[in-house]
Coordinates of C-alpha atoms and ligand atoms in Angstrom, one line a residue:
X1321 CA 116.6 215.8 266.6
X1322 CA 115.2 217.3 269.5
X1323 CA 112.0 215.1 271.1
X1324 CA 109.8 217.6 272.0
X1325 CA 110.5 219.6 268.8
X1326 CA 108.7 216.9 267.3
X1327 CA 105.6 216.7 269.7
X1328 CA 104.4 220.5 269.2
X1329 CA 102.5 221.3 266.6
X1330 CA 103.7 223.6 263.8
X1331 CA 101.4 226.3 263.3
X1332 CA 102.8 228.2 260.8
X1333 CA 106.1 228.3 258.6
X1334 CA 107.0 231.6 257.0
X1335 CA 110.5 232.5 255.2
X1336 CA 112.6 233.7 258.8
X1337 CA 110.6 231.9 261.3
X1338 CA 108.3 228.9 262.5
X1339 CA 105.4 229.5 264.9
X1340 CA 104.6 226.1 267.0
X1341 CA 101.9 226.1 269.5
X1342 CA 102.6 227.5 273.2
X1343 CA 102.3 225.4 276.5
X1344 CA 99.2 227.6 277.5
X1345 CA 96.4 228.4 275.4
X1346 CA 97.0 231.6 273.5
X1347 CA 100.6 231.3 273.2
X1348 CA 102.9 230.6 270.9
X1349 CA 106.4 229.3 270.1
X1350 CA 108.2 231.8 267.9
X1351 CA 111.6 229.5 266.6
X1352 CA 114.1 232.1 264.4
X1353 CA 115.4 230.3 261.5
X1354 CA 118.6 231.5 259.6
X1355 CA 117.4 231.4 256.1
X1356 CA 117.4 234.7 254.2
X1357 CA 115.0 235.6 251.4
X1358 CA 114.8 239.0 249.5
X1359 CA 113.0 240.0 246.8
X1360 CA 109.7 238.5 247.4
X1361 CA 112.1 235.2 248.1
X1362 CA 113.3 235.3 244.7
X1363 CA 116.6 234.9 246.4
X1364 CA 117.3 232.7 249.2
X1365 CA 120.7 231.9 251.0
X1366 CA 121.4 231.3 254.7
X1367 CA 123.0 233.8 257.1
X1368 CA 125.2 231.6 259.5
X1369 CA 124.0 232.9 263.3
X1370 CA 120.8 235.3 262.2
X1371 CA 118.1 233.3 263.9
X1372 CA 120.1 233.2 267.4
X1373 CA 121.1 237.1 266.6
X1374 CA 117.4 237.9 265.9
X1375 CA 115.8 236.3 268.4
X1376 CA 117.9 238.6 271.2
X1377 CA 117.5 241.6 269.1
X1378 CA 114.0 241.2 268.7
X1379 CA 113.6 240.2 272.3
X1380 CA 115.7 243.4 273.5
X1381 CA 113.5 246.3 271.3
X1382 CA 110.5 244.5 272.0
X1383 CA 111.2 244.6 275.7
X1384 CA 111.8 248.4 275.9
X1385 CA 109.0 249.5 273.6
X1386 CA 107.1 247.2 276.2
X1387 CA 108.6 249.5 279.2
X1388 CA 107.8 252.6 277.4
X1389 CA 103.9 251.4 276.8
X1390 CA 103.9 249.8 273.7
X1391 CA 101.6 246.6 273.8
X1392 CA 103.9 243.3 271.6
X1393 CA 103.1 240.1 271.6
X1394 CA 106.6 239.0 273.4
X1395 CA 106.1 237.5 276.7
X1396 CA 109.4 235.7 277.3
X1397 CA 113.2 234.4 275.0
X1398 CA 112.9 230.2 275.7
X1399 CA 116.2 229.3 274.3
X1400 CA 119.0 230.4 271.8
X1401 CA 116.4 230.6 268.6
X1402 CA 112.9 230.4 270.6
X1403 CA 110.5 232.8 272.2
X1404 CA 107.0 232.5 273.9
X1405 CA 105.0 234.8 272.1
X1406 CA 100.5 235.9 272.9
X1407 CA 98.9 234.3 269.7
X1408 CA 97.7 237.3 268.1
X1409 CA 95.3 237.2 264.7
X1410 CA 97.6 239.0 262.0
X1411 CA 96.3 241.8 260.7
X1412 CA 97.5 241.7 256.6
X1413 CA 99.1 245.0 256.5
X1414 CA 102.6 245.7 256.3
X1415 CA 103.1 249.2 257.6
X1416 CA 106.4 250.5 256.8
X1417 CA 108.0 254.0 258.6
X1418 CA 110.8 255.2 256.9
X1419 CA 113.0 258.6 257.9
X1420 CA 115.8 258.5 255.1
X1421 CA 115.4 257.4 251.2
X1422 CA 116.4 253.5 250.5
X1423 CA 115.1 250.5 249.1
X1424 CA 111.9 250.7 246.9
X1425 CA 111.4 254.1 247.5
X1426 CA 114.2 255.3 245.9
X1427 CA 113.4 252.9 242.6
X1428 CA 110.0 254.0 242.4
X1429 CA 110.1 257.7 242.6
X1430 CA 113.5 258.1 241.5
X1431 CA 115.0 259.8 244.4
X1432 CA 118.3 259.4 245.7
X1433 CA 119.5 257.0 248.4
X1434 CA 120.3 258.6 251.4
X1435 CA 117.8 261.8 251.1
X1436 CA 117.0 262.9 254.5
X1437 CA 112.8 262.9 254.7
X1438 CA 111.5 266.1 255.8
X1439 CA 109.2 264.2 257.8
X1440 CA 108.4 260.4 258.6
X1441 CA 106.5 258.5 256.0
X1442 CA 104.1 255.7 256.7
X1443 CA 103.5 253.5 253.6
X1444 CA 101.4 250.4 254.2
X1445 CA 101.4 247.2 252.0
X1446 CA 99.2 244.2 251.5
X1447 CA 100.9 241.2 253.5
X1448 CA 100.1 238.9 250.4
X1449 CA 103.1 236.8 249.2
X1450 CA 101.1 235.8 245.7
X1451 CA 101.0 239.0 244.9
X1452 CA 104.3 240.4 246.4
X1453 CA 102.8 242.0 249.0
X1454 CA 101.4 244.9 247.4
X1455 CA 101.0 248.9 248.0
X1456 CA 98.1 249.8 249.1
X1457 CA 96.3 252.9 250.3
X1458 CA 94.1 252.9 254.0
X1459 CA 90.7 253.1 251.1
X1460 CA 91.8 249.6 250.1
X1461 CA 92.7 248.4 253.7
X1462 CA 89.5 250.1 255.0
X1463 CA 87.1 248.8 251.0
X1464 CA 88.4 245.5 251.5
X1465 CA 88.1 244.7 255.3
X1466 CA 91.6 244.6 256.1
X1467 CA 91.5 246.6 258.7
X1468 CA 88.6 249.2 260.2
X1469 CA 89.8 253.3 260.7
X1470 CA 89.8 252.6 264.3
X1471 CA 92.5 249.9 263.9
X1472 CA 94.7 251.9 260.9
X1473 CA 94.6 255.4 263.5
X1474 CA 96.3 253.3 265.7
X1475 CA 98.7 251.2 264.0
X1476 CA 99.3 254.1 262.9
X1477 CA 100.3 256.1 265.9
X1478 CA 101.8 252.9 267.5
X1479 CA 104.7 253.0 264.2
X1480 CA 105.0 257.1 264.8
X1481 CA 105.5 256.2 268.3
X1482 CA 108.0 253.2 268.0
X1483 CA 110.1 254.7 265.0
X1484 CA 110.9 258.3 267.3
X1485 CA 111.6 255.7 270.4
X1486 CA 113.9 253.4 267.8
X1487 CA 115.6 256.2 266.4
X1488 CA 117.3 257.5 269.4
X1489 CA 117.9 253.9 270.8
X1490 CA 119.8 253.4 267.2
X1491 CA 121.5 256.9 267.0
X1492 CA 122.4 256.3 271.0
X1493 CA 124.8 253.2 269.2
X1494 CA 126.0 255.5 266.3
X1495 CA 123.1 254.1 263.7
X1496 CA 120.9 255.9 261.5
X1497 CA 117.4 254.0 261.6
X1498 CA 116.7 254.5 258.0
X1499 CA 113.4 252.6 257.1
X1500 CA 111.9 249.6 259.0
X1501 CA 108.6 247.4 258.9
X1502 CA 106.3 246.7 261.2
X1503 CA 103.4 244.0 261.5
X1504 CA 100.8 244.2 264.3
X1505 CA 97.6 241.7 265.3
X1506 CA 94.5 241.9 266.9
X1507 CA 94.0 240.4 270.7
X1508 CA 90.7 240.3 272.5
X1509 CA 91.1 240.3 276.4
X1510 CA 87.7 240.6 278.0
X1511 CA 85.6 241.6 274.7
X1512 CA 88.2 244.0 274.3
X1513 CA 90.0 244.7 271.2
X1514 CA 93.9 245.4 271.6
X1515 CA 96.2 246.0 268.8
X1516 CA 99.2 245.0 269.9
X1517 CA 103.1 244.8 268.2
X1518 CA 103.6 241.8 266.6
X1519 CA 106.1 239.7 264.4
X1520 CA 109.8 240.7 265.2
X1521 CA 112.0 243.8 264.9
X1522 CA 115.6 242.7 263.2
X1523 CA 118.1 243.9 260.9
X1524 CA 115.8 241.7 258.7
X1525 CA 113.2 244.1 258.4
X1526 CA 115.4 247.6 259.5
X1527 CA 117.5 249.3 257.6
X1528 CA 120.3 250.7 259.8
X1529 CA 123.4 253.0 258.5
X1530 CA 126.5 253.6 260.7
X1531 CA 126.3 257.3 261.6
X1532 CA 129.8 258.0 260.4
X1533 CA 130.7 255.5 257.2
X1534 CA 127.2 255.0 256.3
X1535 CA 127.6 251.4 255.8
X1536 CA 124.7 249.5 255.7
X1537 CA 124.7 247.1 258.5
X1538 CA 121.4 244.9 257.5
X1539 CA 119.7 242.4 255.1
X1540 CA 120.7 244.9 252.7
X1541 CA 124.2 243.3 252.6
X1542 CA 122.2 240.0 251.9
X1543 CA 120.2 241.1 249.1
X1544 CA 123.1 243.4 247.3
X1545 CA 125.6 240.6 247.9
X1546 CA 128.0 243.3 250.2
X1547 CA 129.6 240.5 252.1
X1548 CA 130.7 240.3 255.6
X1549 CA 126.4 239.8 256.3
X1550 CA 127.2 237.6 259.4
X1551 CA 128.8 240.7 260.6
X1552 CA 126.4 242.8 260.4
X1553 CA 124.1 241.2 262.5
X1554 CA 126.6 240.4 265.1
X1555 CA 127.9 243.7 264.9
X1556 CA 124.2 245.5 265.5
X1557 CA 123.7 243.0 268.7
X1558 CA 127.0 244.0 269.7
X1559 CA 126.4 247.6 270.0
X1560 CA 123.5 246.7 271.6
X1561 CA 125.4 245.4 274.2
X1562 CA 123.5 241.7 274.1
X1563 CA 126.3 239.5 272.2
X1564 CA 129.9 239.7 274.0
X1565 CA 132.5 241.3 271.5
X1566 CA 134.0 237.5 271.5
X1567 CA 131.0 235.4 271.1
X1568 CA 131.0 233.7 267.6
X1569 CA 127.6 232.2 266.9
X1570 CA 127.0 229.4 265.0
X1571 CA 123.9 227.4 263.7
X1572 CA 123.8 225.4 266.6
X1573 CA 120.1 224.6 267.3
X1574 CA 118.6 224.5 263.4
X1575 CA 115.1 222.6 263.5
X1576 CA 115.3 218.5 262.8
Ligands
TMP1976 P1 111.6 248.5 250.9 O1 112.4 249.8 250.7 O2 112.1 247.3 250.1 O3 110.1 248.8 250.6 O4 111.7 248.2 252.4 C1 111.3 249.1 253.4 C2 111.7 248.4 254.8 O5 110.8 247.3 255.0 C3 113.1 247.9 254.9 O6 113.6 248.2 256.2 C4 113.0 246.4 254.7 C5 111.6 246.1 255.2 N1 110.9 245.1 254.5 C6 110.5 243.9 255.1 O7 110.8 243.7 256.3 N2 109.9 243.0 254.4 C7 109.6 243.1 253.1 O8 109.0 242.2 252.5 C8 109.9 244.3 252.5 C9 109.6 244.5 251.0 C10 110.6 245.3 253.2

Protein backbone atom coordinates (compact mmCIF):
# COMPACT_ATOMS: atom_id res chain seq x y z
CA UNK A 1 0.00 0.00 0.00
CA UNK A 2 1.22 3.14 -1.15
CA UNK A 3 1.74 5.94 1.95
CA UNK A 4 0.65 8.84 0.54
CA UNK A 5 -2.33 7.01 -1.11
CA UNK A 6 -3.54 6.83 2.25
CA UNK A 7 -2.97 10.52 3.37
CA UNK A 8 -5.25 12.25 0.49
CA UNK A 9 -8.44 12.49 0.88
CA UNK A 10 -10.88 10.57 -1.36
CA UNK A 11 -13.35 12.85 -2.78
CA UNK A 12 -15.28 10.84 -4.77
CA UNK A 13 -15.57 7.13 -5.95
CA UNK A 14 -17.53 6.35 -9.14
CA UNK A 15 -17.63 2.93 -11.12
CA UNK A 16 -14.09 3.63 -13.61
CA UNK A 17 -12.41 6.17 -11.40
CA UNK A 18 -11.50 7.72 -7.88
CA UNK A 19 -11.11 11.52 -7.54
CA UNK A 20 -8.74 12.43 -4.38
CA UNK A 21 -7.96 15.86 -3.53
CA UNK A 22 -5.03 17.85 -5.56
CA UNK A 23 -1.81 19.37 -3.99
CA UNK A 24 -3.30 22.97 -4.76
CA UNK A 25 -6.53 24.14 -4.10
CA UNK A 26 -8.90 23.51 -7.01
CA UNK A 27 -7.34 20.44 -8.20
CA UNK A 28 -7.83 17.16 -8.19
CA UNK A 29 -6.40 13.66 -8.43
CA UNK A 30 -8.16 11.71 -11.15
CA UNK A 31 -6.79 7.69 -10.25
CA UNK A 32 -8.27 5.23 -13.42
CA UNK A 33 -9.41 2.14 -11.96
CA UNK A 34 -9.84 -1.15 -14.15
CA UNK A 35 -13.22 -2.20 -13.12
CA UNK A 36 -15.86 -2.44 -15.85
CA UNK A 37 -19.54 -1.87 -15.40
CA UNK A 38 -22.34 -1.84 -18.10
CA UNK A 39 -25.78 -1.71 -17.98
CA UNK A 40 -26.31 0.83 -15.25
CA UNK A 41 -23.49 -1.60 -13.46
CA UNK A 42 -25.78 -4.47 -13.63
CA UNK A 43 -22.70 -6.09 -14.79
CA UNK A 44 -19.32 -5.68 -13.39
CA UNK A 45 -15.99 -7.56 -14.36
CA UNK A 46 -12.43 -6.13 -14.46
CA UNK A 47 -10.54 -5.33 -17.74
CA UNK A 48 -6.75 -6.27 -16.90
CA UNK A 49 -4.69 -2.88 -18.11
CA UNK A 50 -7.88 -0.33 -18.76
CA UNK A 51 -7.21 2.18 -16.05
CA UNK A 52 -3.35 2.59 -17.25
CA UNK A 53 -4.76 2.41 -21.10
CA UNK A 54 -7.40 5.15 -20.22
CA UNK A 55 -5.57 7.40 -18.40
CA UNK A 56 -3.05 7.90 -21.64
CA UNK A 57 -5.94 7.86 -23.92
CA UNK A 58 -7.77 10.31 -22.13
CA UNK A 59 -4.71 12.38 -21.49
CA UNK A 60 -3.78 12.29 -25.37
CA UNK A 61 -7.57 13.51 -26.79
CA UNK A 62 -7.91 15.82 -24.04
CA UNK A 63 -4.56 17.38 -24.81
CA UNK A 64 -5.35 18.05 -28.62
CA UNK A 65 -8.93 19.23 -28.09
CA UNK A 66 -6.98 21.50 -25.57
CA UNK A 67 -4.57 22.72 -28.63
CA UNK A 68 -7.41 23.16 -30.88
CA UNK A 69 -9.37 25.53 -28.11
CA UNK A 70 -11.36 23.40 -26.30
CA UNK A 71 -11.29 24.28 -22.48
CA UNK A 72 -10.96 20.38 -20.14
CA UNK A 73 -10.23 20.06 -17.00
CA UNK A 74 -6.73 18.03 -17.61
CA UNK A 75 -3.86 19.86 -16.43
CA UNK A 76 -1.17 17.21 -16.29
CA UNK A 77 -0.84 12.54 -16.35
CA UNK A 78 1.02 12.04 -12.57
CA UNK A 79 1.73 8.40 -12.98
CA UNK A 80 0.64 5.20 -14.79
CA UNK A 81 -3.21 5.40 -13.49
CA UNK A 82 -3.28 9.18 -12.12
CA UNK A 83 -3.93 12.66 -13.51
CA UNK A 84 -4.05 16.25 -11.95
CA UNK A 85 -7.20 17.40 -13.05
CA UNK A 86 -9.07 21.65 -12.21
CA UNK A 87 -11.94 20.59 -9.75
CA UNK A 88 -14.84 21.48 -11.72
CA UNK A 89 -18.64 21.42 -10.27
CA UNK A 90 -20.39 18.63 -12.53
CA UNK A 91 -23.01 19.63 -14.35
CA UNK A 92 -25.72 16.37 -14.27
CA UNK A 93 -26.12 16.00 -17.85
CA UNK A 94 -24.83 13.37 -19.91
CA UNK A 95 -24.61 14.66 -23.44
CA UNK A 96 -24.19 12.00 -25.95
CA UNK A 97 -23.12 12.74 -29.96
CA UNK A 98 -23.53 9.95 -32.00
CA UNK A 99 -22.76 9.74 -36.05
CA UNK A 100 -23.69 5.95 -36.81
CA UNK A 101 -26.73 3.82 -35.14
CA UNK A 102 -25.54 1.52 -32.02
CA UNK A 103 -26.31 0.88 -28.57
CA UNK A 104 -29.71 2.17 -27.15
CA UNK A 105 -30.54 3.83 -30.10
CA UNK A 106 -30.98 1.14 -32.12
CA UNK A 107 -33.16 -0.79 -29.21
CA UNK A 108 -35.40 2.05 -28.82
CA UNK A 109 -36.29 3.09 -32.21
CA UNK A 110 -35.77 -0.03 -33.87
CA UNK A 111 -33.25 0.94 -36.37
CA UNK A 112 -30.45 -1.00 -37.55
CA UNK A 113 -26.91 -1.07 -36.10
CA UNK A 114 -24.59 0.48 -38.27
CA UNK A 115 -27.09 3.13 -40.17
CA UNK A 116 -25.05 5.92 -41.22
CA UNK A 117 -26.89 9.31 -39.45
CA UNK A 118 -27.61 11.84 -41.98
CA UNK A 119 -26.53 14.20 -39.55
CA UNK A 120 -25.01 14.24 -35.86
CA UNK A 121 -27.45 13.69 -33.12
CA UNK A 122 -27.01 15.17 -29.62
CA UNK A 123 -29.13 13.33 -27.07
CA UNK A 124 -28.64 14.44 -23.40
CA UNK A 125 -29.43 12.27 -20.24
CA UNK A 126 -29.90 12.89 -16.61
CA UNK A 127 -26.41 11.81 -14.83
CA UNK A 128 -28.57 10.03 -12.13
CA UNK A 129 -27.52 6.46 -11.25
CA UNK A 130 -30.91 5.77 -9.13
CA UNK A 131 -32.67 6.30 -11.86
CA UNK A 132 -30.37 4.90 -14.66
CA UNK A 133 -29.44 7.97 -15.78
CA UNK A 134 -32.41 9.00 -17.67
CA UNK A 135 -33.38 10.78 -21.18
CA UNK A 136 -34.17 13.85 -20.89
CA UNK A 137 -35.14 16.86 -23.12
CA UNK A 138 -33.10 20.67 -22.68
CA UNK A 139 -37.14 21.70 -21.13
CA UNK A 140 -36.35 19.29 -18.21
CA UNK A 141 -32.60 20.30 -17.95
CA UNK A 142 -33.59 23.97 -18.35
CA UNK A 143 -37.53 23.25 -15.72
CA UNK A 144 -35.44 21.61 -13.35
CA UNK A 145 -32.24 23.74 -12.98
CA UNK A 146 -29.86 21.47 -14.39
CA UNK A 147 -28.49 23.55 -16.41
CA UNK A 148 -29.47 27.42 -17.76
CA UNK A 149 -29.84 27.93 -22.04
CA UNK A 150 -26.69 29.78 -21.86
CA UNK A 151 -24.80 26.65 -20.51
CA UNK A 152 -26.84 23.81 -22.82
CA UNK A 153 -25.97 26.34 -26.23
CA UNK A 154 -22.69 25.67 -25.34
CA UNK A 155 -22.18 22.25 -24.27
CA UNK A 156 -23.82 22.00 -26.96
CA UNK A 157 -21.55 23.47 -29.50
CA UNK A 158 -18.47 22.27 -27.48
CA UNK A 159 -19.74 18.25 -28.34
CA UNK A 160 -20.47 19.53 -32.23
CA UNK A 161 -17.11 20.80 -32.10
CA UNK A 162 -15.21 17.85 -30.35
CA UNK A 163 -17.14 14.98 -32.26
CA UNK A 164 -16.08 16.69 -36.09
CA UNK A 165 -12.35 17.15 -34.42
CA UNK A 166 -12.58 13.26 -33.01
CA UNK A 167 -13.79 11.92 -36.00
CA UNK A 168 -11.04 12.68 -38.24
CA UNK A 169 -8.41 12.03 -35.44
CA UNK A 170 -10.27 8.29 -35.32
CA UNK A 171 -10.76 7.86 -39.21
CA UNK A 172 -6.85 9.27 -39.51
CA UNK A 173 -6.20 5.50 -37.44
CA UNK A 174 -8.76 3.60 -39.62
CA UNK A 175 -11.76 3.92 -36.88
CA UNK A 176 -15.19 4.97 -37.37
CA UNK A 177 -16.14 7.18 -34.26
CA UNK A 178 -19.58 5.78 -33.93
CA UNK A 179 -21.26 7.33 -30.75
CA UNK A 180 -19.49 8.75 -27.58
CA UNK A 181 -20.36 10.67 -24.24
CA UNK A 182 -19.32 13.51 -22.96
CA UNK A 183 -19.64 15.21 -19.42
CA UNK A 184 -18.65 18.88 -18.81
CA UNK A 185 -18.61 21.19 -15.36
CA UNK A 186 -18.82 24.54 -14.48
CA UNK A 187 -15.45 26.65 -13.35
CA UNK A 188 -15.54 30.20 -12.13
CA UNK A 189 -12.12 32.16 -12.74
CA UNK A 190 -12.62 35.82 -11.84
CA UNK A 191 -16.59 35.79 -11.43
CA UNK A 192 -16.51 34.22 -14.64
CA UNK A 193 -18.38 31.29 -15.64
CA UNK A 194 -16.41 28.71 -17.92
CA UNK A 195 -17.80 25.51 -19.04
CA UNK A 196 -15.16 23.44 -19.60
CA UNK A 197 -14.59 19.44 -20.79
CA UNK A 198 -14.68 17.33 -18.09
CA UNK A 199 -14.57 13.57 -16.95
CA UNK A 200 -12.51 11.40 -19.53
CA UNK A 201 -12.75 10.42 -23.15
CA UNK A 202 -11.99 6.34 -23.49
CA UNK A 203 -13.07 3.39 -25.28
CA UNK A 204 -15.27 3.35 -22.06
CA UNK A 205 -17.55 5.84 -23.10
CA UNK A 206 -16.68 5.75 -27.34
CA UNK A 207 -17.86 3.51 -29.55
CA UNK A 208 -15.15 3.01 -32.15
CA UNK A 209 -15.50 0.49 -35.36
CA UNK A 210 -12.39 -0.49 -37.47
CA UNK A 211 -13.00 1.14 -40.84
CA UNK A 212 -12.51 -2.01 -42.78
CA UNK A 213 -13.86 -5.19 -40.52
CA UNK A 214 -16.12 -3.07 -38.52
CA UNK A 215 -15.15 -4.71 -35.31
CA UNK A 216 -16.06 -3.06 -32.41
CA UNK A 217 -12.89 -2.14 -30.61
CA UNK A 218 -14.60 -0.81 -27.11
CA UNK A 219 -16.58 -1.55 -23.91
CA UNK A 220 -18.88 -2.92 -26.24
CA UNK A 221 -16.80 -6.15 -26.24
CA UNK A 222 -17.15 -5.98 -22.35
CA UNK A 223 -20.76 -5.68 -22.24
CA UNK A 224 -21.64 -8.25 -25.25
CA UNK A 225 -19.01 -10.74 -23.81
CA UNK A 226 -16.87 -10.52 -27.56
CA UNK A 227 -13.67 -11.37 -25.92
CA UNK A 228 -10.21 -10.32 -26.59
CA UNK A 229 -11.53 -6.76 -24.48
CA UNK A 230 -7.92 -6.19 -23.20
CA UNK A 231 -7.21 -5.93 -26.80
CA UNK A 232 -9.20 -3.60 -27.69
CA UNK A 233 -8.01 -1.08 -25.51
CA UNK A 234 -4.41 -1.74 -26.12
CA UNK A 235 -5.07 -1.97 -29.66
CA UNK A 236 -6.89 1.73 -29.82
CA UNK A 237 -3.77 3.26 -27.73
CA UNK A 238 -1.71 1.57 -30.10
CA UNK A 239 -2.90 3.16 -33.18
CA UNK A 240 -2.70 6.10 -31.33
CA UNK A 241 0.70 5.73 -31.26
CA UNK A 242 0.94 6.11 -27.10
CA UNK A 243 1.47 2.23 -26.05
CA UNK A 244 4.58 0.56 -27.98
CA UNK A 245 3.29 -2.38 -30.18
CA UNK A 246 5.23 -4.64 -27.36
CA UNK A 247 4.18 -3.20 -24.19
CA UNK A 248 1.88 -5.64 -22.22
CA UNK A 249 0.13 -3.76 -19.39
CA UNK A 250 -0.73 -5.24 -16.34
CA UNK A 251 -2.62 -4.06 -13.11
CA UNK A 252 0.32 -2.90 -11.62
CA UNK A 253 -0.60 0.14 -9.47
CA UNK A 254 -4.50 -0.93 -8.30
CA UNK A 255 -5.36 1.30 -5.16
CA UNK A 256 -4.52 -0.40 -1.46
P1 LIG B 1 -25.91 4.10 -25.56
O1 LIG B 1 -26.08 3.68 -26.98
O2 LIG B 1 -25.89 2.95 -24.59
O3 LIG B 1 -26.92 5.14 -25.15
O4 LIG B 1 -24.48 4.79 -25.44
C1 LIG B 1 -24.09 5.87 -26.23
C2 LIG B 1 -22.64 6.21 -25.98
O5 LIG B 1 -22.46 6.71 -24.67
C3 LIG B 1 -21.69 5.01 -26.09
O6 LIG B 1 -20.50 5.45 -26.72
C4 LIG B 1 -21.40 4.62 -24.68
C5 LIG B 1 -21.56 5.90 -23.91
N1 LIG B 1 -22.14 5.71 -22.59
C6 LIG B 1 -21.40 6.03 -21.48
O7 LIG B 1 -20.26 6.46 -21.57
N2 LIG B 1 -21.98 5.88 -20.24
C7 LIG B 1 -23.23 5.43 -20.07
O8 LIG B 1 -23.69 5.31 -18.94
C8 LIG B 1 -23.99 5.08 -21.25
C9 LIG B 1 -25.39 4.56 -21.12
C10 LIG B 1 -23.40 5.25 -22.46
Amino acid sequence: MNFRMNRRRRVYEGKAKVLFEGPEPGTLVQYFKDDATAFNNQKKGTITGKGVLNNRISEYLMTKLGEIGVPTHFMKRLNMREQLIRRVEIIPIEIVVRNIVAGSLAKRLGIPEGTVLPRSIVEFYYKKDELGDPMVSDEHITAFGWANPHEIDEMMSLSLRINDYMSGLFLGIGLKLVDFKLEFGRLWDNDELHIILADEISPDNCRLWDVKTNEKMDKDRFRHDLGKVEEAYQEVARRLGILMPESVITSEGQPE
